[in-house]
Amino acid sequence: MPSLSQAYRGHPVHVFHHKHPDFNSIQKLPESYTWSNDHDHTTTTTTSNCSVPVIDLSDPNASKLIGHACKTWGAFQVVNHGVPLSLLDDMNWVGHTLFSLPSHQKLKAARSPDGVSGYGLARISSFFPKLMWSEGFTIVGSPVDHFRQLWPQDYAKYCDIVVQYDETMKKLAGNLMSLMLEPLGITKEDLKWAGKKGQFKKANCAAMQLNSYPSCPDPDRAMGLAPHTDSTLLTILHQNDISGLQVQQEGTPGWVTVPPLPGALVVNVGDLLHILSNGSYPSVLHRVVVNRIRQRFSVAYLYGPPPNAEICPHAKLVGPTQPPLYRSVTWNEYLGTKAKYFNKALSSVRLRASSINGLFDVNETHHHKSTVQVG
Ligand code: OGA
Ligand code: NI
């Protein structure tokens, strides 16, 4: 079975290698970073009572609330999730320290053209004509080789934090999977790839994405991270204390800010859980906007199945009146589809397209075609 990094490597996303700017020294937004004047800022809602639900994982009703959030938003925040705040702080410190290194040092750990791990532009950059006001560092497998380049003396302490974060988030992701599946009538035992005891343990794979969004001289015309859905089962995001993450609710125009809450984690439904749920959980379209004052850091934990497990609408959700909406795909194959079609990847694996030409027009939910409008 290929590892996740082999799966990613098999589907390189061709990112044109720009010289990374020193964001802090730029006084005026360069043309190459200028998206538009008005990327829908006017329709953005910012009050927390109309944003994604905040769910207390110690609430006996948590699963029911999560099911509702997944159906209506494809996203929610969790508190009382059991992840020590000190670990979130430590991981934030890793990101902060990493992105504060001088450019030439960071470039020693640059993502290679056919690789996935390392420092570089957002993976989705190749699909947009403009550059995003952000830097990223992707970790798949052990970060030790790259961290040794960045911190020749004390890389071990940074690696230890990443390993601990991985173990802790993997457990939380397994628990969240159970809580998200329960409202659909699916148990862990119903999923062959969830492992013998349905623990979602060994078999599942994950990647980590550290993001930095420097303060920006012209935030209304820049884009931190362009609209996308995640190619995961679910994503757990720690966004620290600065806002920037926005989501779109299916069927509702405009962007809604997901306000940072101390210690809370944001959970996104990804494309694979959307498929598994036979469309009842939308994979949430999200983006990141930047601000003039403060640099923002985030850590995304991208959680998926074993790379070669077949993911399809679950048998319990399919019947004579509920035809399967998607064909079966492996994560490995889906990453390839995403690398080719990006936000149209889901429609490309959707069933009942009447013709190849119509493939991307059939039954498309609003958000999977909205990407290119920005920019
Ligand atoms: C991502 C992502 C959001 C953020 O890395 O896929 O959506 O707030 N990040 O950085
Ligand atoms: Ni994302």
mmCIF file of C-alpha atoms and ligand atoms in Angstrom:
data_model
loop_
_atom_site.group_PDB
_atom_site.id
_atom_site.type_symbol
_atom_site.label_atom_id
_atom_site.label_comp_id
_atom_site.label_asym_id
_atom_site.label_seq_id
_atom_site.Cartn_x
_atom_site.Cartn_y
_atom_site.Cartn_z
ATOM 1 C CA MET A 1 0.000 0.000 0.000
ATOM 2 C CA PRO A 2 1.491 3.345 -0.932
ATOM 3 C CA SER A 3 2.010 5.841 1.811
ATOM 4 C CA LEU A 4 0.142 9.096 1.680
ATOM 5 C CA SER A 5 3.224 10.976 0.577
ATOM 6 C CA GLN A 6 3.629 8.569 -2.337
ATOM 7 C CA ALA A 7 0.005 9.177 -3.212
ATOM 8 C CA TYR A 8 0.540 12.926 -3.222
ATOM 9 C CA ARG A 9 3.796 12.608 -5.089
ATOM 10 C CA GLY A 10 2.091 10.567 -7.776
ATOM 11 C CA HIS A 11 -0.117 13.572 -8.474
ATOM 12 C CA PRO A 12 2.068 16.620 -8.431
ATOM 13 C CA VAL A 13 0.374 19.956 -8.602
ATOM 14 C CA HIS A 14 2.482 22.090 -10.840
ATOM 15 C CA VAL A 15 3.148 25.244 -8.994
ATOM 16 C CA PHE A 16 5.167 27.755 -10.889
ATOM 17 C CA HIS A 17 8.071 28.510 -8.604
ATOM 18 C CA HIS A 18 8.099 32.158 -7.797
ATOM 19 C CA LYS A 19 10.779 33.603 -5.722
ATOM 20 C CA HIS A 20 9.188 33.982 -2.330
ATOM 21 C CA PRO A 21 8.903 37.621 -1.413
ATOM 22 C CA ASP A 22 9.795 39.002 1.931
ATOM 23 C CA PHE A 23 6.214 39.989 2.721
ATOM 24 C CA ASN A 24 7.238 42.301 5.535
ATOM 25 C CA SER A 25 9.192 44.590 3.265
ATOM 26 C CA ILE A 26 6.400 45.129 0.714
ATOM 27 C CA GLN A 27 4.709 48.540 1.093
ATOM 28 C CA LYS A 28 2.346 48.366 -1.853
ATOM 29 C CA LEU A 29 0.441 45.293 -3.006
ATOM 30 C CA PRO A 30 2.109 44.093 -6.231
ATOM 31 C CA GLU A 31 -0.078 43.502 -9.284
ATOM 32 C CA SER A 32 0.620 39.775 -9.110
ATOM 33 C CA TYR A 33 -1.081 39.696 -5.681
ATOM 34 C CA THR A 34 -4.013 41.929 -6.570
ATOM 35 C CA TRP A 35 -7.225 39.934 -6.905
ATOM 36 C CA SER A 36 -10.023 42.490 -6.959
ATOM 37 C CA ASN A 37 -11.497 45.348 -4.984
ATOM 38 C CA ASP A 38 -14.415 43.673 -3.579
ATOM 39 C CA HIS A 39 -14.107 39.991 -3.087
ATOM 40 C CA ASP A 40 -17.565 39.914 -1.615
ATOM 41 C CA HIS A 41 -16.490 41.680 1.567
ATOM 42 C CA THR A 42 -19.743 43.580 1.571
ATOM 43 C CA THR A 43 -21.841 40.464 1.990
ATOM 44 C CA THR A 44 -19.714 39.034 4.731
ATOM 45 C CA THR A 45 -21.428 38.316 8.016
ATOM 46 C CA THR A 46 -19.306 38.649 11.086
ATOM 47 C CA THR A 47 -21.530 38.117 14.079
ATOM 48 C CA SER A 48 -20.854 34.836 15.784
ATOM 49 C CA ASN A 49 -24.496 33.891 16.239
ATOM 50 C CA CYS A 50 -24.929 33.444 12.511
ATOM 51 C CA SER A 51 -21.723 31.560 11.982
ATOM 52 C CA VAL A 52 -21.006 27.851 12.217
ATOM 53 C CA PRO A 53 -22.245 26.181 15.434
ATOM 54 C CA VAL A 54 -19.955 25.842 18.440
ATOM 55 C CA ILE A 55 -20.317 22.376 19.927
ATOM 56 C CA ASP A 56 -19.227 21.216 23.354
ATOM 57 C CA LEU A 57 -17.888 17.677 22.950
ATOM 58 C CA SER A 58 -18.818 16.885 26.551
ATOM 59 C CA ASP A 59 -22.493 17.566 25.781
ATOM 60 C CA PRO A 60 -24.462 14.289 25.665
ATOM 61 C CA ASN A 61 -26.220 15.660 22.565
ATOM 62 C CA ALA A 62 -22.946 16.401 20.799
ATOM 63 C CA SER A 63 -23.482 13.875 18.016
ATOM 64 C CA LYS A 64 -26.953 15.166 17.190
ATOM 65 C CA LEU A 65 -25.722 18.754 17.144
ATOM 66 C CA ILE A 66 -22.769 17.756 14.991
ATOM 67 C CA GLY A 67 -25.073 15.967 12.534
ATOM 68 C CA HIS A 68 -27.153 19.118 12.183
ATOM 69 C CA ALA A 69 -24.058 21.301 11.743
ATOM 70 C CA CYS A 70 -22.659 18.941 9.110
ATOM 71 C CA LYS A 71 -25.915 18.987 7.144
ATOM 72 C CA THR A 72 -26.457 22.723 7.284
ATOM 73 C CA TRP A 73 -22.891 24.077 7.166
ATOM 74 C CA GLY A 74 -20.423 21.261 6.567
ATOM 75 C CA ALA A 75 -18.435 22.833 9.402
ATOM 76 C CA PHE A 76 -18.532 23.545 13.127
ATOM 77 C CA GLN A 77 -16.260 24.517 15.995
ATOM 78 C CA VAL A 78 -15.550 22.237 18.939
ATOM 79 C CA VAL A 79 -14.701 23.074 22.535
ATOM 80 C CA ASN A 80 -13.923 20.633 25.353
ATOM 81 C CA HIS A 81 -12.206 18.490 22.743
ATOM 82 C CA GLY A 82 -9.547 17.192 25.131
ATOM 83 C CA VAL A 83 -6.553 18.533 23.206
ATOM 84 C CA PRO A 84 -4.344 20.326 25.745
ATOM 85 C CA LEU A 85 -4.116 24.047 25.100
ATOM 86 C CA SER A 86 -0.392 23.789 25.724
ATOM 87 C CA LEU A 87 -0.076 21.481 22.707
ATOM 88 C CA LEU A 88 -1.996 23.947 20.509
ATOM 89 C CA ASP A 89 0.309 26.700 21.764
ATOM 90 C CA ASP A 90 3.403 24.579 21.137
ATOM 91 C CA MET A 91 2.344 23.821 17.585
ATOM 92 C CA ASN A 92 1.584 27.474 16.988
ATOM 93 C CA TRP A 93 5.058 28.264 18.272
ATOM 94 C CA VAL A 94 6.558 25.805 15.742
ATOM 95 C CA GLY A 95 4.729 27.612 12.931
ATOM 96 C CA HIS A 96 5.593 31.049 14.259
ATOM 97 C CA THR A 97 9.278 30.165 14.617
ATOM 98 C CA LEU A 98 9.405 28.483 11.232
ATOM 99 C CA PHE A 99 7.842 31.341 9.285
ATOM 100 C CA SER A 100 9.960 33.900 11.130
ATOM 101 C CA LEU A 101 13.170 32.383 9.762
ATOM 102 C CA PRO A 102 14.896 34.369 7.012
ATOM 103 C CA SER A 103 13.718 33.493 3.490
ATOM 104 C CA HIS A 104 16.973 31.851 2.467
ATOM 105 C CA GLN A 105 16.738 29.556 5.485
ATOM 106 C CA LYS A 106 13.124 28.587 4.788
ATOM 107 C CA LEU A 107 14.015 27.846 1.184
ATOM 108 C CA LYS A 108 16.433 25.174 2.389
ATOM 109 C CA ALA A 109 13.308 23.201 3.238
ATOM 110 C CA ALA A 110 11.426 24.155 0.064
ATOM 111 C CA ARG A 111 8.906 21.695 -1.316
ATOM 112 C CA SER A 112 10.516 20.007 -4.301
ATOM 113 C CA PRO A 113 8.625 20.279 -7.615
ATOM 114 C CA ASP A 114 7.429 16.669 -7.388
ATOM 115 C CA GLY A 115 7.154 16.544 -3.610
ATOM 116 C CA VAL A 116 4.476 17.458 -1.164
ATOM 117 C CA SER A 117 6.293 18.114 2.109
ATOM 118 C CA GLY A 118 8.092 21.326 2.819
ATOM 119 C CA TYR A 119 7.910 25.086 2.482
ATOM 120 C CA GLY A 120 6.160 26.776 -0.414
ATOM 121 C CA LEU A 121 3.141 28.432 -1.946
ATOM 122 C CA ALA A 122 -0.342 27.109 -1.271
ATOM 123 C CA ARG A 123 -0.799 23.842 -3.163
ATOM 124 C CA ILE A 124 -3.831 25.301 -4.910
ATOM 125 C CA SER A 125 -1.850 28.251 -6.322
ATOM 126 C CA SER A 126 -1.512 26.681 -9.739
ATOM 127 C CA PHE A 127 -5.257 27.046 -10.333
ATOM 128 C CA PHE A 128 -5.300 30.805 -9.980
ATOM 129 C CA PRO A 129 -3.806 33.584 -12.039
ATOM 130 C CA LYS A 130 -2.942 35.626 -8.953
ATOM 131 C CA LEU A 131 -0.695 34.832 -6.030
ATOM 132 C CA MET A 132 -1.968 34.394 -2.501
ATOM 133 C CA TRP A 133 -0.776 36.449 0.450
ATOM 134 C CA SER A 134 0.445 33.471 2.430
ATOM 135 C CA GLU A 135 3.193 30.955 2.970
ATOM 136 C CA GLY A 136 2.748 27.304 3.804
ATOM 137 C CA PHE A 137 4.630 24.360 5.171
ATOM 138 C CA THR A 138 3.261 20.875 4.527
ATOM 139 C CA ILE A 139 4.149 17.864 6.645
ATOM 140 C CA VAL A 140 3.430 14.368 5.377
ATOM 141 C CA GLY A 141 5.227 11.624 7.261
ATOM 142 C CA SER A 142 8.233 12.605 9.323
ATOM 143 C CA PRO A 143 9.339 16.245 9.211
ATOM 144 C CA VAL A 144 12.830 15.336 10.414
ATOM 145 C CA ASP A 145 14.736 15.848 7.152
ATOM 146 C CA HIS A 146 13.262 19.280 6.529
ATOM 147 C CA PHE A 147 13.470 20.355 10.157
ATOM 148 C CA ARG A 148 17.127 19.397 10.229
ATOM 149 C CA GLN A 149 17.677 21.855 7.381
ATOM 150 C CA LEU A 150 15.796 24.597 9.209
ATOM 151 C CA TRP A 151 17.189 24.027 12.686
ATOM 152 C CA PRO A 152 20.406 22.017 12.468
ATOM 153 C CA GLN A 153 20.968 22.183 16.244
ATOM 154 C CA ASP A 154 17.604 21.734 17.842
ATOM 155 C CA TYR A 155 15.332 20.181 15.213
ATOM 156 C CA ALA A 156 14.437 17.348 17.626
ATOM 157 C CA LYS A 157 12.283 19.500 19.880
ATOM 158 C CA TYR A 158 10.264 20.749 16.902
ATOM 159 C CA CYS A 159 9.849 17.180 15.630
ATOM 160 C CA ASP A 160 8.630 16.017 19.047
ATOM 161 C CA ILE A 161 5.854 18.599 19.034
ATOM 162 C CA VAL A 162 4.751 17.594 15.532
ATOM 163 C CA VAL A 163 4.680 13.907 16.504
ATOM 164 C CA GLN A 164 2.645 14.659 19.600
ATOM 165 C CA TYR A 165 0.257 16.864 17.642
ATOM 166 C CA ASP A 166 -0.189 14.110 15.069
ATOM 167 C CA GLU A 167 -0.983 11.458 17.686
ATOM 168 C CA THR A 168 -3.380 13.691 19.571
ATOM 169 C CA MET A 169 -5.211 14.950 16.492
ATOM 170 C CA LYS A 170 -5.482 11.447 15.052
ATOM 171 C CA LYS A 171 -7.386 10.348 18.157
ATOM 172 C CA LEU A 172 -9.642 13.388 18.040
ATOM 173 C CA ALA A 173 -10.258 12.876 14.312
ATOM 174 C CA GLY A 174 -11.271 9.238 14.947
ATOM 175 C CA ASN A 175 -13.712 10.354 17.652
ATOM 176 C CA LEU A 176 -15.094 13.089 15.424
ATOM 177 C CA MET A 177 -15.587 10.590 12.597
ATOM 178 C CA SER A 178 -17.745 8.453 14.890
ATOM 179 C CA LEU A 179 -19.739 11.462 16.059
ATOM 180 C CA MET A 180 -20.240 12.693 12.499
ATOM 181 C CA LEU A 181 -21.261 9.253 11.166
ATOM 182 C CA GLU A 182 -23.670 8.386 13.985
ATOM 183 C CA PRO A 183 -26.424 10.790 12.842
ATOM 184 C CA LEU A 184 -26.276 9.071 9.447
ATOM 185 C CA GLY A 185 -26.857 5.685 11.096
ATOM 186 C CA ILE A 186 -23.331 4.536 10.314
ATOM 187 C CA THR A 187 -21.042 3.040 12.922
ATOM 188 C CA LYS A 188 -17.308 2.560 12.710
ATOM 189 C CA GLU A 189 -17.912 -1.166 12.350
ATOM 190 C CA ASP A 190 -19.753 -0.430 9.093
ATOM 191 C CA LEU A 191 -16.560 0.837 7.503
ATOM 192 C CA LYS A 192 -14.133 -1.883 6.522
ATOM 193 C CA TRP A 193 -11.193 0.468 6.453
ATOM 194 C CA ALA A 194 -11.807 1.793 9.939
ATOM 195 C CA GLY A 195 -9.720 -1.066 11.360
ATOM 196 C CA LYS A 196 -10.712 -4.307 13.111
ATOM 197 C CA LYS A 197 -12.098 -2.633 16.184
ATOM 198 C CA GLY A 198 -13.336 0.345 14.263
ATOM 199 C CA GLN A 199 -10.797 2.559 15.942
ATOM 200 C CA PHE A 200 -9.817 4.566 12.845
ATOM 201 C CA LYS A 201 -6.327 4.106 14.095
ATOM 202 C CA LYS A 202 -3.479 2.611 12.197
ATOM 203 C CA ALA A 203 -5.011 2.617 8.788
ATOM 204 C CA ASN A 204 -5.900 6.243 8.545
ATOM 205 C CA CYS A 205 -3.588 8.841 7.160
ATOM 206 C CA ALA A 206 -3.132 12.490 7.689
ATOM 207 C CA ALA A 207 -1.110 15.482 6.615
ATOM 208 C CA MET A 208 -0.456 18.740 8.403
ATOM 209 C CA GLN A 209 -0.512 22.140 6.818
ATOM 210 C CA LEU A 210 1.045 25.091 8.635
ATOM 211 C CA ASN A 211 -0.051 28.423 7.207
ATOM 212 C CA SER A 212 1.163 31.963 7.711
ATOM 213 C CA TYR A 213 -0.725 35.035 6.531
ATOM 214 C CA PRO A 214 1.486 38.100 6.956
ATOM 215 C CA SER A 215 -0.103 41.480 7.591
ATOM 216 C CA CYS A 216 -0.937 43.047 4.257
ATOM 217 C CA PRO A 217 -0.771 46.657 3.009
ATOM 218 C CA ASP A 218 -3.989 46.290 0.984
ATOM 219 C CA PRO A 219 -6.058 43.476 2.518
ATOM 220 C CA ASP A 220 -9.264 44.165 0.578
ATOM 221 C CA ARG A 221 -7.574 43.424 -2.698
ATOM 222 C CA ALA A 222 -5.454 40.498 -1.545
ATOM 223 C CA MET A 223 -6.405 36.864 -0.902
ATOM 224 C CA GLY A 224 -4.857 34.743 1.859
ATOM 225 C CA LEU A 225 -6.104 31.424 0.577
ATOM 226 C CA ALA A 226 -8.525 31.171 -2.335
ATOM 227 C CA PRO A 227 -11.884 29.386 -2.008
ATOM 228 C CA HIS A 228 -11.573 25.619 -1.932
ATOM 229 C CA THR A 229 -12.918 22.502 -0.310
ATOM 230 C CA ASP A 230 -10.541 20.079 1.399
ATOM 231 C CA SER A 231 -9.782 16.696 -0.229
ATOM 232 C CA THR A 232 -10.129 14.946 3.117
ATOM 233 C CA LEU A 233 -12.680 13.084 5.195
ATOM 234 C CA LEU A 234 -12.443 15.904 7.688
ATOM 235 C CA THR A 235 -10.057 18.712 8.554
ATOM 236 C CA ILE A 236 -9.323 20.005 12.052
ATOM 237 C CA LEU A 237 -8.140 23.595 11.972
ATOM 238 C CA HIS A 238 -6.558 25.603 14.749
ATOM 239 C CA GLN A 239 -6.724 29.249 13.764
ATOM 240 C CA ASN A 240 -5.367 30.889 16.911
ATOM 241 C CA ASP A 241 -6.718 34.278 17.871
ATOM 242 C CA ILE A 242 -6.912 36.224 14.632
ATOM 243 C CA SER A 243 -9.858 35.986 12.300
ATOM 244 C CA GLY A 244 -9.507 35.342 8.589
ATOM 245 C CA LEU A 245 -11.273 32.047 7.920
ATOM 246 C CA GLN A 246 -14.572 32.395 6.090
ATOM 247 C CA VAL A 247 -17.044 29.798 4.916
ATOM 248 C CA GLN A 248 -19.904 29.775 2.474
ATOM 249 C CA GLN A 249 -23.141 28.097 3.417
ATOM 250 C CA GLU A 250 -24.660 26.071 0.636
ATOM 251 C CA GLY A 251 -27.437 27.954 -1.057
ATOM 252 C CA THR A 252 -26.561 31.241 0.628
ATOM 253 C CA PRO A 253 -24.452 33.841 -1.116
ATOM 254 C CA GLY A 254 -21.706 35.697 0.710
ATOM 255 C CA TRP A 255 -19.006 34.737 3.128
ATOM 256 C CA VAL A 256 -19.367 34.099 6.825
ATOM 257 C CA THR A 257 -16.463 34.632 9.199
ATOM 258 C CA VAL A 258 -15.644 31.787 11.569
ATOM 259 C CA PRO A 259 -14.655 33.782 14.653
ATOM 260 C CA PRO A 260 -11.617 32.531 16.536
ATOM 261 C CA LEU A 261 -12.568 31.320 20.017
ATOM 262 C CA PRO A 262 -9.875 30.644 22.594
ATOM 263 C CA GLY A 263 -8.921 26.968 22.493
ATOM 264 C CA ALA A 264 -11.612 26.019 19.966
ATOM 265 C CA LEU A 265 -10.936 23.922 16.881
ATOM 266 C CA VAL A 266 -12.749 24.260 13.559
ATOM 267 C CA VAL A 267 -13.889 21.043 11.899
ATOM 268 C CA ASN A 268 -14.595 20.967 8.160
ATOM 269 C CA VAL A 269 -16.369 18.239 6.245
ATOM 270 C CA GLY A 270 -14.082 17.291 3.351
ATOM 271 C CA ASP A 271 -14.911 15.962 -0.113
ATOM 272 C CA LEU A 272 -14.504 12.306 0.883
ATOM 273 C CA LEU A 273 -16.981 12.533 3.757
ATOM 274 C CA HIS A 274 -19.344 14.329 1.398
ATOM 275 C CA ILE A 275 -19.097 11.306 -0.921
ATOM 276 C CA LEU A 276 -19.404 8.801 1.943
ATOM 277 C CA SER A 277 -22.526 10.605 3.220
ATOM 278 C CA ASN A 278 -24.005 10.390 -0.291
ATOM 279 C CA GLY A 279 -24.217 14.145 -0.420
ATOM 280 C CA SER A 280 -26.014 14.768 2.875
ATOM 281 C CA TYR A 281 -22.992 16.529 4.336
ATOM 282 C CA PRO A 282 -21.708 19.312 2.068
ATOM 283 C CA SER A 283 -17.944 19.731 1.973
ATOM 284 C CA VAL A 284 -17.636 23.299 3.068
ATOM 285 C CA LEU A 285 -16.246 25.912 0.688
ATOM 286 C CA HIS A 286 -13.846 28.127 2.605
ATOM 287 C CA ARG A 287 -11.226 30.799 2.083
ATOM 288 C CA VAL A 288 -8.923 33.024 4.117
ATOM 289 C CA VAL A 289 -8.836 36.812 4.026
ATOM 290 C CA VAL A 290 -5.937 38.815 5.404
ATOM 291 C CA ASN A 291 -5.652 41.957 7.506
ATOM 292 C CA ARG A 292 -3.488 45.047 7.699
ATOM 293 C CA ILE A 293 -2.379 44.742 11.287
ATOM 294 C CA ARG A 294 -1.395 41.294 12.408
ATOM 295 C CA GLN A 295 0.202 38.201 10.981
ATOM 296 C CA ARG A 296 -2.050 35.154 11.320
ATOM 297 C CA PHE A 297 -0.993 31.532 11.799
ATOM 298 C CA SER A 298 -3.054 28.396 11.426
ATOM 299 C CA VAL A 299 -2.529 24.655 11.492
ATOM 300 C CA ALA A 300 -4.750 22.369 9.438
ATOM 301 C CA TYR A 301 -4.850 18.660 10.257
ATOM 302 C CA LEU A 302 -5.951 16.953 7.052
ATOM 303 C CA TYR A 303 -7.460 13.578 7.889
ATOM 304 C CA GLY A 304 -8.307 10.868 5.397
ATOM 305 C CA PRO A 305 -8.764 7.134 4.986
ATOM 306 C CA PRO A 306 -6.019 4.669 4.047
ATOM 307 C CA PRO A 307 -4.926 5.900 0.591
ATOM 308 C CA ASN A 308 -6.156 2.800 -1.239
ATOM 309 C CA ALA A 309 -9.472 2.220 0.560
ATOM 310 C CA GLU A 310 -12.512 2.545 -1.705
ATOM 311 C CA ILE A 311 -14.688 5.437 -0.553
ATOM 312 C CA CYS A 312 -18.236 5.479 -1.866
ATOM 313 C CA PRO A 313 -21.708 6.479 -0.722
ATOM 314 C CA HIS A 314 -22.358 4.141 2.185
ATOM 315 C CA ALA A 315 -24.689 1.201 1.467
ATOM 316 C CA LYS A 316 -26.932 2.283 4.353
ATOM 317 C CA LEU A 317 -27.548 5.608 2.621
ATOM 318 C CA VAL A 318 -28.326 4.160 -0.773
ATOM 319 C CA GLY A 319 -31.625 2.624 -1.851
ATOM 320 C CA PRO A 320 -34.291 2.664 -4.548
ATOM 321 C CA THR A 321 -35.242 6.238 -3.702
ATOM 322 C CA GLN A 322 -31.719 7.322 -2.885
ATOM 323 C CA PRO A 323 -29.411 6.465 -5.749
ATOM 324 C CA PRO A 324 -25.683 6.783 -5.114
ATOM 325 C CA LEU A 325 -24.581 10.251 -6.197
ATOM 326 C CA TYR A 326 -20.906 9.396 -6.551
ATOM 327 C CA ARG A 327 -18.829 6.548 -7.833
ATOM 328 C CA SER A 328 -16.275 4.891 -5.645
ATOM 329 C CA VAL A 329 -12.820 6.494 -5.385
ATOM 330 C CA THR A 330 -9.703 5.967 -3.336
ATOM 331 C CA TRP A 331 -8.063 8.935 -1.635
ATOM 332 C CA ASN A 332 -5.081 8.297 -3.839
ATOM 333 C CA GLU A 333 -7.182 8.533 -6.990
ATOM 334 C CA TYR A 334 -9.141 11.504 -5.698
ATOM 335 C CA LEU A 335 -5.963 13.492 -5.045
ATOM 336 C CA GLY A 336 -5.133 12.972 -8.706
ATOM 337 C CA THR A 337 -8.609 14.114 -9.727
ATOM 338 C CA LYS A 338 -8.303 17.172 -7.521
ATOM 339 C CA ALA A 339 -4.874 18.009 -8.922
ATOM 340 C CA LYS A 340 -6.427 17.987 -12.374
ATOM 341 C CA TYR A 341 -9.896 19.474 -11.875
ATOM 342 C CA PHE A 342 -9.541 21.289 -8.545
ATOM 343 C CA ASN A 343 -12.945 22.564 -7.383
ATOM 344 C CA LYS A 344 -14.669 20.584 -10.130
ATOM 345 C CA ALA A 345 -13.203 17.306 -8.857
ATOM 346 C CA LEU A 346 -16.368 16.326 -6.999
ATOM 347 C CA SER A 347 -18.557 16.780 -10.034
ATOM 348 C CA SER A 348 -16.110 14.712 -12.037
ATOM 349 C CA VAL A 349 -16.788 11.672 -9.838
ATOM 350 C CA ARG A 350 -20.507 12.352 -9.678
ATOM 351 C CA LEU A 351 -22.765 9.714 -11.252
ATOM 352 C CA ARG A 352 -25.625 10.185 -13.707
ATOM 353 C CA ALA A 353 -23.945 12.731 -15.868
ATOM 354 C CA SER A 354 -25.805 12.554 -19.147
ATOM 355 C CA SER A 355 -22.764 13.069 -21.303
ATOM 356 C CA ILE A 356 -19.098 13.723 -20.973
ATOM 357 C CA ASN A 357 -19.606 17.296 -22.140
ATOM 358 C CA GLY A 358 -22.255 17.854 -19.552
ATOM 359 C CA LEU A 359 -20.210 16.210 -16.875
ATOM 360 C CA PHE A 360 -19.392 19.358 -14.993
ATOM 361 C CA ASP A 361 -22.775 20.968 -15.355
ATOM 362 C CA VAL A 362 -24.946 18.207 -14.063
ATOM 363 C CA ASN A 363 -26.359 18.611 -10.592
ATOM 364 C CA GLU A 364 -23.529 20.749 -9.516
ATOM 365 C CA THR A 365 -24.030 22.186 -6.074
ATOM 366 C CA HIS A 366 -23.496 25.912 -6.030
ATOM 367 C CA HIS A 367 -20.150 25.985 -4.420
ATOM 368 C CA HIS A 368 -18.181 23.667 -6.577
ATOM 369 C CA LYS A 369 -18.363 25.997 -9.482
ATOM 370 C CA SER A 370 -17.785 29.210 -7.676
ATOM 371 C CA THR A 371 -14.023 29.117 -7.467
ATOM 372 C CA VAL A 372 -13.016 30.836 -10.602
ATOM 373 C CA GLN A 373 -15.231 33.799 -10.053
ATOM 374 C CA VAL A 374 -12.754 35.156 -7.549
ATOM 375 C CA GLY A 375 -9.899 36.624 -9.442
HETATM 376 C C1 OGA B 1 -6.249 24.863 4.561
HETATM 377 C C2 OGA B 1 -7.155 25.912 5.076
HETATM 378 C C3 OGA B 1 -7.555 27.735 6.597
HETATM 379 C C4 OGA B 1 -6.811 28.687 7.475
HETATM 380 O O1 OGA B 1 -5.044 24.880 4.933
HETATM 381 O O2 OGA B 1 -6.747 24.011 3.787
HETATM 382 O O3 OGA B 1 -8.269 25.960 4.649
HETATM 383 O O4 OGA B 1 -7.461 29.347 8.280
HETATM 384 N N1 OGA B 1 -6.692 26.775 6.002
HETATM 385 O O5 OGA B 1 -5.595 28.784 7.348
HETATM 386 NI NI NI B 2 -8.827 24.183 3.559
#
